[in-house]
Coordinates of C-alpha atoms and ligand atoms in Angstrom, one line a residue:
X726 CA 0.0 0.0 0.3
X727 CA 3.1 2.3 -0.3
X728 CA 5.2 3.3 -3.0
X729 CA 8.9 2.6 -3.6
X730 CA 11.4 3.7 -5.8
X731 CA 15.4 3.7 -6.3
X732 CA 17.9 4.8 -8.3
X733 CA 21.9 4.3 -9.3
X734 CA 23.5 5.4 -11.8
X735 CA 25.9 8.7 -12.4
X736 CA 22.5 11.5 -12.3
X737 CA 21.5 12.9 -9.1
X738 CA 19.7 10.2 -7.3
X739 CA 17.6 12.6 -5.0
X740 CA 16.0 14.1 -7.6
X741 CA 15.2 11.1 -9.3
X742 CA 13.7 9.5 -6.4
X743 CA 11.8 12.3 -5.7
X744 CA 10.3 12.5 -9.3
X745 CA 9.1 8.9 -8.9
X746 CA 8.0 9.6 -5.6
X747 CA 5.6 12.2 -7.3
X748 CA 4.0 9.3 -10.0
X749 CA 3.8 6.9 -6.9
X750 CA 2.0 9.4 -4.5
X751 CA -1.3 7.8 -5.3
X752 CA -0.2 4.4 -3.5
X753 CA -0.4 6.1 -0.3
X754 CA 0.5 9.8 1.2
X755 CA 1.0 10.1 4.9
X756 CA 4.7 10.4 4.9
X757 CA 7.4 10.3 2.5
X758 CA 11.2 10.0 2.5
X759 CA 14.4 9.3 1.1
X760 CA 17.7 7.5 1.8
X761 CA 21.3 7.9 -0.3
X762 CA 24.7 6.9 0.4
X763 CA 27.4 9.8 0.3
X764 CA 30.8 9.2 1.0
X765 CA 29.7 6.0 2.5
X766 CA 27.5 7.6 4.7
X767 CA 23.7 7.0 4.8
X768 CA 21.4 9.9 4.7
X769 CA 18.1 10.0 5.6
X770 CA 15.5 12.9 5.0
X771 CA 12.0 12.2 6.2
X772 CA 8.6 14.2 6.3
X773 CA 4.9 13.8 7.8
X774 CA 2.2 14.5 5.2
X775 CA 2.7 14.4 1.1
X776 CA 5.2 14.6 -0.8
X777 CA 5.6 18.4 -1.2
X778 CA 6.7 18.5 2.9
X779 CA 9.6 16.8 1.9
X780 CA 10.3 18.2 -1.0
X781 CA 10.7 21.4 1.4
X782 CA 12.8 19.5 3.7
X783 CA 15.2 18.8 0.8
X784 CA 15.0 22.2 -0.1
X785 CA 16.1 23.4 3.1
X786 CA 18.5 20.7 3.6
X787 CA 19.7 19.5 0.0
X788 CA 21.7 16.8 -1.2
X789 CA 23.1 15.0 -3.9
X790 CA 24.0 11.2 -4.3
X791 CA 24.4 8.2 -6.8
X792 CA 22.4 5.9 -5.2
X793 CA 18.9 6.1 -3.6
X794 CA 15.9 4.6 -2.4
X795 CA 12.4 6.5 -1.6
X796 CA 9.1 5.5 -0.5
X797 CA 5.5 7.0 -0.2
X798 CA 3.1 5.4 2.9
X799 CA 0.2 4.1 3.4
X800 CA 0.2 3.7 7.0
X801 CA -0.9 0.0 8.2
X802 CA 1.2 -0.7 11.3
X803 CA 2.0 2.7 13.5
X804 CA 0.3 5.7 12.7
X805 CA 1.5 8.4 10.4
X806 CA 4.7 9.9 11.9
X807 CA 7.8 11.4 11.3
X808 CA 9.5 8.1 13.2
X809 CA 7.2 5.7 11.3
X810 CA 8.0 6.9 8.1
X811 CA 10.4 5.2 6.0
X812 CA 13.0 4.4 4.7
X813 CA 14.2 2.7 8.2
X814 CA 17.9 1.5 9.3
X815 CA 19.4 0.1 11.6
X816 CA 21.1 1.4 15.3
X817 CA 24.3 1.5 13.2
X818 CA 22.7 3.0 10.1
X819 CA 24.6 0.2 8.0
X820 CA 21.6 -0.5 6.3
X821 CA 18.6 1.1 5.0
X822 CA 15.6 -0.3 3.6
X823 CA 12.2 0.9 2.3
X824 CA 8.6 -1.4 2.3
X825 CA 5.7 -1.9 0.5
X826 CA 3.5 -4.7 2.5
X827 CA 3.2 -6.3 5.7
X828 CA 5.4 -8.5 7.8
X829 CA 3.0 -10.9 9.3
X830 CA 5.5 -12.5 12.3
X831 CA 6.8 -8.9 12.8
X832 CA 5.5 -9.1 16.8
X833 CA 7.9 -12.6 17.4
X834 CA 10.8 -11.4 15.9
X835 CA 11.0 -7.8 16.9
X836 CA 10.3 -9.8 20.4
X837 CA 13.6 -12.1 19.8
X838 CA 15.3 -8.7 18.7
X839 CA 14.1 -7.0 21.7
X840 CA 15.9 -9.9 23.9
X841 CA 18.8 -9.5 21.9
X842 CA 19.3 -5.9 23.0
X843 CA 18.0 -4.4 19.6
X844 CA 16.2 -1.0 20.0
X845 CA 13.1 -0.4 18.4
X846 CA 12.7 3.6 17.1
X847 CA 9.6 3.1 15.3
X848 CA 6.2 1.1 15.9
X849 CA 6.6 -0.2 12.0
X850 CA 6.3 -3.5 11.0
X851 CA 9.2 -2.9 8.6
X852 CA 11.7 -2.5 11.2
X853 CA 12.3 -5.4 12.1
X854 CA 14.2 -6.4 8.7
X855 CA 16.6 -4.0 9.1
X856 CA 17.6 -5.2 12.2
X857 CA 17.5 -8.5 11.1
X858 CA 19.4 -7.6 8.4
X859 CA 22.1 -6.4 10.3
X860 CA 22.3 -8.7 12.6
X861 CA 23.2 -11.4 9.9
X862 CA 25.4 -9.0 7.9
X863 CA 29.0 -10.1 7.7
X864 CA 30.4 -8.6 4.4
X865 CA 27.9 -9.4 2.0
X866 CA 24.5 -7.5 1.7
X867 CA 22.7 -10.2 -0.7
X868 CA 23.4 -12.9 2.1
X869 CA 22.4 -11.2 4.5
X870 CA 19.0 -10.5 2.6
X871 CA 19.3 -14.1 2.0
X872 CA 18.7 -15.2 5.2
X873 CA 16.8 -12.3 6.5
X874 CA 13.9 -13.5 4.2
X875 CA 14.0 -16.9 5.5
X876 CA 12.6 -15.4 8.5
X877 CA 10.4 -13.1 7.5
X878 CA 6.6 -14.0 6.7
X879 CA 3.9 -11.9 4.4
X880 CA 4.2 -9.6 1.6
X881 CA 6.7 -7.3 1.0
X882 CA 8.3 -5.4 -1.9
X883 CA 11.7 -4.2 -0.4
X884 CA 14.3 -1.6 -1.6
X885 CA 17.7 -2.6 0.3
X886 CA 20.8 0.2 0.4
X887 CA 24.1 -0.1 2.7
X888 CA 26.9 2.1 3.4
X889 CA 29.1 -0.6 2.9
X890 CA 28.3 -1.9 -0.6
X891 CA 27.6 1.6 -2.2
X892 CA 27.6 0.1 -5.5
X893 CA 24.3 -2.0 -5.5
X894 CA 20.6 -2.1 -4.7
X895 CA 19.1 -4.8 -3.8
X896 CA 15.6 -5.3 -4.7
X897 CA 13.1 -8.0 -3.3
X898 CA 9.6 -9.1 -4.2
X899 CA 6.9 -11.4 -2.0
X900 CA 3.1 -10.6 -3.1
X901 CA 3.7 -6.9 -3.6
X902 CA 4.7 -5.4 -7.0
X903 CA 8.0 -4.3 -7.3
X904 CA 9.9 -3.2 -11.1
X905 CA 12.9 -2.6 -12.2
X906 CA 13.7 0.1 -14.6
X907 CA 16.7 -1.0 -17.1
X908 CA 18.5 2.4 -18.2
X909 CA 21.9 2.4 -20.0
X910 CA 25.0 3.1 -17.0
X911 CA 21.8 3.6 -14.5
X912 CA 19.3 1.2 -13.3
X913 CA 15.9 1.9 -11.3
X914 CA 13.3 0.1 -9.4
X915 CA 9.9 1.3 -8.4
X916 CA 6.2 -0.3 -7.4
X917 CA 4.7 0.9 -10.7
X918 CA 4.9 1.9 -14.8
X919 CA 4.0 5.5 -14.4
X920 CA 7.2 6.7 -12.0
X921 CA 9.4 4.5 -14.6
X922 CA 8.1 5.8 -17.8
X923 CA 10.6 9.3 -17.9
X924 CA 13.5 7.1 -17.8
X925 CA 13.0 3.8 -19.7
X926 CA 10.6 1.6 -21.1
X927 CA 12.4 -1.3 -21.0
X928 CA 11.3 -3.0 -17.4
X929 CA 11.7 -6.0 -15.5
X930 CA 8.9 -7.3 -13.8
X931 CA 9.5 -8.8 -10.4
X932 CA 7.8 -12.6 -9.4
X933 CA 7.2 -13.9 -5.7
X934 CA 10.7 -14.8 -4.3
X935 CA 13.1 -12.9 -6.6
X936 CA 15.7 -10.8 -5.1
X937 CA 17.5 -8.6 -7.6
X938 CA 21.1 -7.3 -6.8
X939 CA 20.9 -4.1 -9.5
X940 CA 24.3 -1.6 -9.8
X941 CA 24.3 0.9 -12.3
X942 CA 25.8 -1.5 -15.1
X943 CA 24.0 -4.9 -14.4
X944 CA 21.1 -6.2 -12.9
X945 CA 21.3 -9.9 -11.1
X946 CA 18.3 -11.7 -10.1
X947 CA 18.2 -15.0 -8.1
X948 CA 15.8 -17.1 -5.9
X949 CA 16.4 -17.2 -2.2
X950 CA 18.6 -20.2 -2.7
X951 CA 20.8 -17.9 -5.0
X952 CA 20.5 -19.3 -8.2
X953 CA 20.2 -17.1 -11.0
X954 CA 16.9 -16.7 -12.6
X955 CA 16.3 -15.2 -15.7
X956 CA 13.6 -12.8 -16.1
X957 CA 12.5 -11.1 -19.5
X958 CA 12.5 -7.6 -20.2
X959 CA 9.5 -6.2 -21.7
X960 CA 8.9 -3.0 -23.5
X961 CA 6.3 -1.0 -21.9
X962 CA 4.4 1.0 -24.9
X963 CA 2.9 3.6 -22.3
X964 CA 3.8 7.4 -22.9
X965 CA 4.6 9.4 -20.2
X966 CA 1.8 12.1 -21.6
X967 CA -0.6 8.8 -20.8
X968 CA 0.6 9.2 -17.3
X969 CA 0.4 12.9 -16.9
X970 CA -2.5 15.1 -16.2
X971 CA -2.6 16.4 -19.9
X972 CA -3.6 19.9 -19.0
X973 CA -7.2 18.7 -17.0
X974 CA -6.9 20.1 -13.4
X975 CA -7.0 16.7 -11.8
X976 CA -6.5 13.3 -13.1
X977 CA -9.6 12.0 -12.3
X978 CA -11.3 14.9 -14.4
X979 CA -8.5 13.8 -17.3
X980 CA -9.3 10.1 -16.4
X981 CA -13.4 10.7 -17.0
X982 CA -12.7 12.5 -20.3
X983 CA -10.4 9.9 -21.7
X984 CA -13.4 7.3 -21.4
X985 CA -14.2 7.4 -25.0
X986 CA -10.7 6.1 -26.1
X987 CA -10.2 3.7 -23.3
X988 CA -13.3 1.9 -23.8
X989 CA -12.6 1.9 -27.8
X990 CA -9.2 0.7 -26.8
X991 CA -10.3 -2.0 -24.8
X992 CA -12.9 -3.2 -27.7
X993 CA -10.8 -2.6 -30.6
X994 CA -9.6 -5.8 -32.1
X995 CA -12.0 -7.9 -30.2
X996 CA -15.3 -6.7 -32.2
X997 CA -16.3 -7.0 -35.7
X998 CA -19.7 -5.2 -35.4
X999 CA -20.6 -5.8 -39.3
X1000 CA -19.5 -9.5 -39.2
X1001 CA -21.0 -10.2 -36.1
X1002 CA -17.7 -11.7 -34.8
X1003 CA -15.8 -11.4 -31.2
X1004 CA -12.5 -12.3 -31.0
X1005 CA -10.2 -12.5 -27.8
X1006 CA -7.0 -13.2 -28.2
X1007 CA -6.1 -14.0 -24.5
X1008 CA -9.0 -16.2 -23.5
X1009 CA -8.2 -19.8 -24.4
X1010 CA -11.1 -21.6 -23.1
X1011 CA -12.2 -24.8 -24.8
X1012 CA -15.0 -24.7 -26.6
X1013 CA -16.3 -27.9 -25.1
X1014 CA -15.7 -26.2 -21.6
X1015 CA -17.8 -23.2 -22.1
X1016 CA -20.6 -25.1 -22.9
X1017 CA -20.4 -27.2 -20.1
X1018 CA -19.8 -24.2 -17.7
X1019 CA -22.4 -24.4 -14.8
X1020 CA -22.1 -21.1 -13.0
X1021 CA -19.6 -18.2 -12.7
X1022 CA -18.6 -16.4 -10.1
X1023 CA -17.1 -13.2 -10.3
X1024 CA -15.1 -11.8 -7.4
X1025 CA -13.7 -8.2 -6.8
X1026 CA -13.6 -5.0 -4.5
X1027 CA -15.3 -1.3 -4.5
X1028 CA -15.6 -0.3 -8.4
X1029 CA -14.7 -3.3 -9.9
X1030 CA -17.3 -4.8 -7.6
X1031 CA -19.7 -2.7 -9.3
X1032 CA -18.5 -3.5 -12.8
X1033 CA -19.1 -7.0 -11.5
X1034 CA -22.8 -7.0 -10.8
X1035 CA -23.2 -5.2 -14.1
X1036 CA -21.8 -7.9 -15.9
X1037 CA -24.0 -10.9 -14.0
X1038 CA -27.2 -9.2 -15.9
X1039 CA -24.8 -9.9 -19.4
X1040 CA -23.7 -13.6 -18.4
X1041 CA -27.3 -14.1 -17.3
X1042 CA -28.9 -12.4 -20.5
X1043 CA -26.2 -13.0 -23.3
X1044 CA -24.9 -16.7 -22.3
X1045 CA -27.6 -17.7 -20.4
X1046 CA -25.3 -19.3 -17.2
X1047 CA -25.5 -18.7 -13.6
X1048 CA -23.6 -15.8 -12.2
X1049 CA -22.7 -14.5 -8.7
X1050 CA -20.9 -11.6 -7.7
X1051 CA -19.1 -11.6 -4.5
X1052 CA -17.2 -9.1 -3.1
X1053 CA -13.9 -10.7 -2.5
X1054 CA -13.0 -9.9 1.1
X1055 CA -16.2 -12.1 2.3
X1056 CA -15.8 -15.1 -0.5
X1057 CA -12.2 -15.7 0.6
X1058 CA -13.7 -16.8 4.1
X1059 CA -17.0 -18.2 2.7
X1060 CA -17.5 -22.1 2.2
X1061 CA -18.1 -21.4 -2.0
X1062 CA -19.2 -24.0 -3.2
X1063 CA -16.7 -24.2 -6.3
X1064 CA -16.0 -26.8 -9.0
X1065 CA -14.3 -27.2 -12.2
X1066 CA -17.0 -26.4 -14.5
X1067 CA -17.3 -23.0 -12.5
X1068 CA -15.8 -20.1 -14.3
X1069 CA -14.1 -17.6 -11.8
X1070 CA -14.0 -14.0 -13.3
X1071 CA -11.7 -11.8 -10.8
X1072 CA -11.8 -8.3 -11.9
X1073 CA -9.3 -5.9 -10.7
X1074 CA -7.7 -2.7 -12.5
X1075 CA -4.8 -2.6 -10.3
X1076 CA -4.5 -6.4 -10.5
X1077 CA -2.6 -6.3 -6.7
X1078 CA -5.7 -6.1 -4.6
X1079 CA -4.9 -8.1 -1.5
X1080 CA -8.3 -9.7 -0.8
X1081 CA -8.9 -10.0 -4.7
X1082 CA -5.7 -11.7 -5.0
X1083 CA -6.3 -14.4 -2.5
X1084 CA -10.2 -14.9 -3.8
X1085 CA -8.0 -16.3 -6.9
X1086 CA -6.0 -18.5 -5.4
X1087 CA -8.5 -20.1 -3.0
X1088 CA -10.5 -20.6 -6.2
X1089 CA -7.4 -22.4 -8.2
X1090 CA -7.1 -24.8 -5.2
X1091 CA -11.0 -25.6 -6.0
X1092 CA -10.1 -26.5 -9.8
X1093 CA -11.8 -23.5 -11.3
X1094 CA -10.8 -21.6 -14.5
X1095 CA -10.1 -18.3 -13.6
X1096 CA -10.4 -15.4 -16.2
X1097 CA -8.6 -12.2 -14.7
X1098 CA -10.2 -9.1 -16.2
X1099 CA -7.3 -6.1 -15.3
X1100 CA -5.7 -3.1 -16.1
X1101 CA -2.0 -3.3 -15.1
X1102 CA -0.1 -5.6 -17.5
X1103 CA 2.6 -8.0 -15.4
X1104 CA 0.7 -7.2 -12.2
X1105 CA -0.1 -10.3 -10.0
X1106 CA -3.9 -11.0 -10.4
X1107 CA -2.9 -11.0 -14.4
X1108 CA 0.3 -13.5 -14.1
X1109 CA -1.5 -15.6 -11.4
X1110 CA -4.7 -16.4 -13.5
X1111 CA -5.3 -18.5 -16.2
X1112 CA -6.4 -16.3 -18.6
X1113 CA -6.4 -12.2 -18.9
X1114 CA -8.1 -10.2 -20.7
X1115 CA -6.5 -6.7 -20.2
X1116 CA -8.7 -3.5 -20.0
X1117 CA -6.6 -0.9 -22.2
X1118 CA -7.3 2.3 -20.1
X1119 CA -3.6 3.1 -19.5
X1120 CA -2.6 4.1 -15.7
X1121 CA -5.3 5.3 -13.8
X1122 CA -3.9 8.0 -11.6
X1123 CA -7.0 9.6 -9.2
X1124 CA -7.9 7.0 -6.5
X1125 CA -11.4 7.0 -7.7
X1126 CA -11.7 4.7 -10.4
X1127 CA -13.6 6.1 -13.2
X1128 CA -12.1 4.6 -16.7
X1129 CA -11.0 1.2 -14.8
X1130 CA -15.2 1.0 -14.4
X1131 CA -15.9 1.4 -17.9
X1132 CA -13.0 -0.7 -19.6
X1133 CA -14.1 -3.3 -16.9
X1134 CA -17.7 -3.7 -18.2
X1135 CA -16.5 -3.4 -21.7
X1136 CA -14.2 -6.4 -21.3
X1137 CA -17.1 -8.0 -19.4
X1138 CA -19.8 -7.1 -21.9
X1139 CA -17.5 -8.8 -24.9
X1140 CA -16.7 -11.9 -22.6
X1141 CA -20.4 -12.5 -22.0
X1142 CA -21.2 -12.3 -25.4
X1143 CA -18.4 -14.4 -26.7
X1144 CA -19.3 -17.0 -24.3
X1145 CA -23.4 -16.7 -25.6
X1146 CA -21.6 -17.4 -29.1
X1147 CA -19.5 -20.1 -28.4
X1148 CA -22.8 -21.4 -26.3
X1149 CA -25.0 -21.0 -29.8
X1150 CA -27.4 -18.8 -27.8
X1151 CA -27.2 -15.5 -29.9
X1152 CA -28.3 -15.3 -33.3
X1153 CA -25.7 -13.7 -35.7
X1154 CA -28.3 -10.6 -35.9
X1155 CA -28.7 -10.4 -32.3
X1156 CA -24.7 -10.3 -31.9
X1157 CA -24.4 -7.7 -34.7
X1158 CA -27.0 -5.6 -32.6
X1159 CA -24.9 -5.5 -29.1
X1160 CA -21.8 -5.3 -31.1
X1161 CA -22.8 -2.4 -32.5
X1162 CA -24.5 -0.8 -29.4
X1163 CA -21.2 -1.0 -27.9
X1164 CA -19.1 0.2 -30.7
X1165 CA -20.9 3.3 -30.9
X1166 CA -20.6 4.1 -27.6
X1167 CA -17.2 6.3 -27.3
X1168 CA -19.4 8.5 -29.4
X1169 CA -22.0 9.1 -27.6
X1170 CA -20.0 9.3 -24.5
X1171 CA -17.9 12.0 -26.4
X1172 CA -21.4 14.1 -27.3
X1173 CA -22.0 13.8 -23.9
X1174 CA -19.0 15.2 -22.3
X1175 CA -19.1 17.9 -24.9
X1176 CA -22.1 19.5 -23.4
X1177 CA -21.5 18.2 -19.8
X1178 CA -21.3 21.8 -18.3
X1179 CA -24.7 21.6 -16.5
X1180 CA -23.8 19.1 -14.3
X1181 CA -21.4 21.8 -12.9
X1182 CA -24.5 23.8 -12.4
X1183 CA -26.7 20.8 -10.6
X1184 CA -23.1 20.2 -8.6
X1185 CA -23.5 24.1 -7.6
X1186 CA -26.8 23.3 -6.1
X1187 CA -26.2 20.2 -4.1
X1188 CA -22.9 20.9 -3.3
X1189 CA -23.9 21.7 0.6
X1190 CA -26.1 18.9 1.3
X1191 CA -25.1 16.0 3.6
X1192 CA -27.1 12.9 2.1
X1193 CA -27.8 11.5 -1.1
X1194 CA -29.6 8.6 -2.5
X1195 CA -29.1 7.0 -5.8
X1196 CA -31.4 4.8 -7.2
X1197 CA -31.3 2.4 -10.0
X1198 CA -32.9 -0.9 -11.3
X1199 CA -31.8 -4.0 -13.1
X1200 CA -28.9 -3.2 -14.9
X1201 CA -28.5 0.5 -14.0
X1202 CA -28.7 -0.7 -10.3
X1203 CA -25.0 -1.1 -9.5
X1204 CA -24.4 1.9 -11.6
X1205 CA -26.4 3.6 -8.7
X1206 CA -23.8 1.8 -6.2
X1207 CA -20.9 3.2 -8.2
X1208 CA -22.5 6.8 -8.3
X1209 CA -23.1 6.3 -4.5
X1210 CA -19.4 5.3 -3.8
X1211 CA -18.0 8.2 -5.5
X1212 CA -19.7 10.9 -4.1
X1213 CA -18.5 9.2 -0.7
X1214 CA -15.2 8.8 -1.5
X1215 CA -14.2 12.0 -2.8
X1216 CA -16.7 14.5 -1.2
X1217 CA -16.8 12.9 1.7
X1218 CA -21.1 13.0 1.9
X1219 CA -22.9 10.4 2.7
X1220 CA -24.3 8.4 -0.3
X1221 CA -26.6 5.3 -0.2
X1222 CA -27.0 3.4 -3.4
X1223 CA -30.3 1.3 -3.6
X1224 CA -32.5 -1.0 -5.8
X1225 CA -35.2 1.9 -6.3
X1226 CA -38.1 -1.1 -5.9
X1227 CA -36.3 -1.5 -2.3
X1228 CA -37.1 1.7 -1.4
X1229 CA -40.7 1.0 0.1
X1230 CA -38.8 -1.8 2.2
X1231 CA -37.2 0.9 4.7
X1232 CA -34.9 3.6 3.1
X1233 CA -38.2 5.9 2.1
X1234 CA -38.4 6.8 5.8
X1235 CA -35.2 8.4 5.0
X1236 CA -37.1 11.0 2.4
X1237 CA -37.9 14.5 3.0
X1238 CA -38.0 17.3 1.2
X1239 CA -34.1 18.1 1.3
X1240 CA -33.6 15.0 0.5
X1241 CA -31.5 15.0 -3.3
X1242 CA -32.4 11.5 -5.0
X1243 CA -30.3 11.2 -8.2
X1244 CA -32.5 8.4 -10.4
X1245 CA -31.1 6.3 -13.3
X1246 CA -34.2 5.9 -15.6
X1247 CA -33.3 4.7 -19.2
X1248 CA -36.0 3.2 -21.1
X1249 CA -36.0 -0.6 -21.0
X1250 CA -37.4 -3.3 -19.6
X1251 CA -38.3 -1.7 -15.8
X1252 CA -38.8 2.1 -17.1
X1253 CA -42.1 2.6 -15.6
X1254 CA -41.2 0.7 -12.6
X1255 CA -38.4 3.2 -11.8
X1256 CA -41.0 5.8 -13.0
X1257 CA -43.5 4.6 -10.1
X1258 CA -40.3 4.5 -7.6
X1259 CA -39.5 8.2 -8.4
X1260 CA -43.2 9.3 -7.8
X1261 CA -43.2 7.5 -4.6
X1262 CA -40.0 9.4 -3.8
X1263 CA -41.3 12.7 -5.0
X1264 CA -44.7 12.7 -2.9
X1265 CA -42.7 12.3 -0.3
X1266 CA -40.9 15.6 -1.0
X1267 CA -37.2 14.2 -2.2
X1268 CA -35.8 16.1 -4.9
X1269 CA -35.4 14.2 -8.2
X1270 CA -32.1 14.5 -10.6
X1271 CA -32.9 12.1 -13.3
X1272 CA -30.4 11.0 -15.6
X1273 CA -32.8 10.0 -18.7
X1274 CA -32.3 9.2 -22.4
X1275 CA -32.9 12.2 -24.4
X1276 CA -35.8 11.4 -26.2
X1277 CA -37.4 11.0 -22.9
X1278 CA -40.1 13.7 -23.6
X1279 CA -42.3 12.9 -20.2
X1280 CA -39.3 12.7 -17.3
X1281 CA -39.2 16.3 -17.2
X1282 CA -42.5 16.0 -15.5
X1283 CA -41.9 14.0 -13.2
X1284 CA -38.4 15.3 -11.8
X1285 CA -36.9 18.5 -10.8
X1286 CA -33.3 18.2 -12.6
X1287 CA -32.5 15.9 -15.5
X1288 CA -29.3 15.2 -17.1
X1289 CA -29.8 13.7 -20.8
X1290 CA -27.7 11.3 -21.9
X1291 CA -27.6 10.2 -25.8
X1292 CA -29.7 6.9 -25.6
X1293 CA -28.2 3.6 -25.7
X1294 CA -29.6 -0.3 -25.5
X1295 CA -30.2 -0.8 -21.9
X1296 CA -27.7 -3.8 -21.7
X1297 CA -24.8 -0.9 -22.9
X1298 CA -26.7 1.5 -21.0
X1299 CA -24.0 1.6 -17.4
X1300 CA -21.2 3.0 -19.9
X1301 CA -23.6 5.9 -20.6
X1302 CA -25.3 6.7 -17.3
X1303 CA -22.3 6.2 -14.9
X1304 CA -20.6 9.1 -16.7
X1305 CA -22.7 11.7 -15.2
X1306 CA -22.6 10.4 -11.8
X1307 CA -18.7 10.3 -12.0
X1308 CA -18.6 14.1 -12.9
X1309 CA -21.2 14.9 -10.0
X1310 CA -19.1 13.4 -7.7
X1311 CA -16.2 15.0 -9.1
X1312 CA -17.8 18.7 -9.4
X1313 CA -19.1 18.8 -6.2
X1314 CA -15.8 17.8 -4.4
X1315 CA -13.8 20.4 -6.5
X1316 CA -16.7 22.9 -4.9
X1317 CA -15.9 21.5 -1.2
X1318 CA -11.9 21.8 -1.7
X1319 CA -11.8 18.2 -1.3
X1320 CA -8.6 16.5 -2.5
X1321 CA -10.0 15.1 -5.6
X1322 CA -7.3 12.3 -6.6
X1323 CA -6.4 11.9 -3.4
X1324 CA -9.2 11.3 -0.8
X1325 CA -8.6 11.4 3.0
X1326 CA -7.8 7.5 4.2
X1327 CA -7.7 6.1 1.0
X1328 CA -5.2 4.4 -1.6
X1329 CA -5.2 3.8 -5.1
X1330 CA -3.9 -0.1 -4.3
X1331 CA -5.0 -1.9 -1.7
X1332 CA -2.7 -4.6 -1.3
X1333 CA -2.7 -5.3 2.5
X1334 CA -5.9 -7.3 3.9
Ligands
LIG1468 O1 -7.1 -2.4 -8.1 P1 -8.7 -2.9 -8.1 O2 -9.9 -2.6 -9.0 O3 -8.6 -4.4 -7.4 O4 -9.5 -2.1 -6.7 C1 -10.5 -2.6 -6.3 C2 -11.1 -1.2 -5.5 O5 -10.0 -0.9 -4.0 C3 -11.2 0.0 -5.9 O6 -11.9 -0.3 -7.3 C4 -11.9 1.5 -5.4 O7 -13.2 0.8 -4.5 C5 -11.6 2.7 -6.4 N1 -10.5 3.0 -6.6 C6 -12.5 3.5 -5.8 O8 -13.1 4.5 -6.4

């Protein structure tokens, strides 16, 4: 849940590490620090709060070096404070480390080290690693790390430097992402791709158990036994502009506006509406297997869970496969009934969410086929799944997911159609129709975004409200949940998403004349039902903000505000209806001066349970 970065080469490590950390700040931002070696001495700077505080401290107290490691933290063990900020060092200030992850057996290790007389300076689990390395360190840092790793349990991506071997960084990966950036006369390590893109496109994705020794000229990767491991260098095509704000005020806004392109990138090369053909190269499920799938389990967290909920309607209606959707942290602790005829679909933007990864591993033990819908190439989930459909969304930096949701829904829509074809359920005519609907979505979203300023006007009216209700039905019920999640996480306003038909079973009691109710009222099989539901809410004084089809002539009489969206088929409509909800949350957050891209208490990638 933290970001780590390291550099070794001829340039000023401090500048490079600081810039790298800036790109990783979305992973955690409650404290930050940098450690470098100069003339065989360790120098460490740490600050509480965002990275800019570390920047100020480096300005007041500048330093330069050719080797160093840095960290931006999201607290797990030990509150956010200077003493808990990374990097951490041993008492003699010989070795210094940055860590992303959790050391599960740190309590017993700490007790053992304290018994040896070791003093601890922080409340972190990480500090045990520094003391263990020092304990085992004779004259070879790599060997000390090997011995240390044989003692620790948990998840860790580590960057380790010693003042006595200032020509190398040791990088370790176990259940937390770590990438090596391959340069010329310089090398890098980082938790994520965007941090490296300004320096290199050649990257090595470390695997669990890898211990890499990087110098300015060489990268050697070994396993814990010391055997050399060969890892492929991958060339990453994301450009740096993709990873920047591109002129937008916030990453979230940029990512909302990118959606026509990211949806198109996700379906491009996979669908052929004129021919009525779907082709997902990465999915190698046998036709016979597909015909015999007994049920689908979709497992995910947060926004990815919501896109999974959308796809339940698609798998059931298109492919006629019974589908359940589960929150990964629940799934992993239930006695779920799975067998080899169950297709488990894990959905994750980052591919590093701890609960989703654990659910994937559990399903594997039951002999299921595992298919991941994932955005980050080389992530843990994408590597451990048997089949991966990548959403080609590029890096999502805003903590609030936007383009990840629409990319996932797009990928799942295509998958559902592919399964439906292979099970010979849809006619070619139906398939062409559904593919065409998807094909047209980017244009429709673009059209909406060009005239979306009025969403800002609505945001101004409601920004002072403390509660919101979001209502939807059928395939737009999960969109109501997603709309409520967006406003909660970036505006800190209490919001509930409800299946509109469920209102009268309790939540309707909440409605009074000050309650804004955002209702998704798209033409389709339950249009009349949701109209009745909003009438019930209106009769109790609620203020209705409807998201409705452009062609809907009636809705204006039944609601107080209408956000018209281009008309779509109901099965593809979540890709359209979610856009105004994302924008509404965004504008309210800006009006309230909240930190849009880095909301409090959150982090982009939840790599701990
Ligand atoms: O990377 P993942 O898709 O696995 O992340 C799961 C959730 O943490 C994530 O969707 C989260 O709910 C969103 N960032 C909220 O907008």
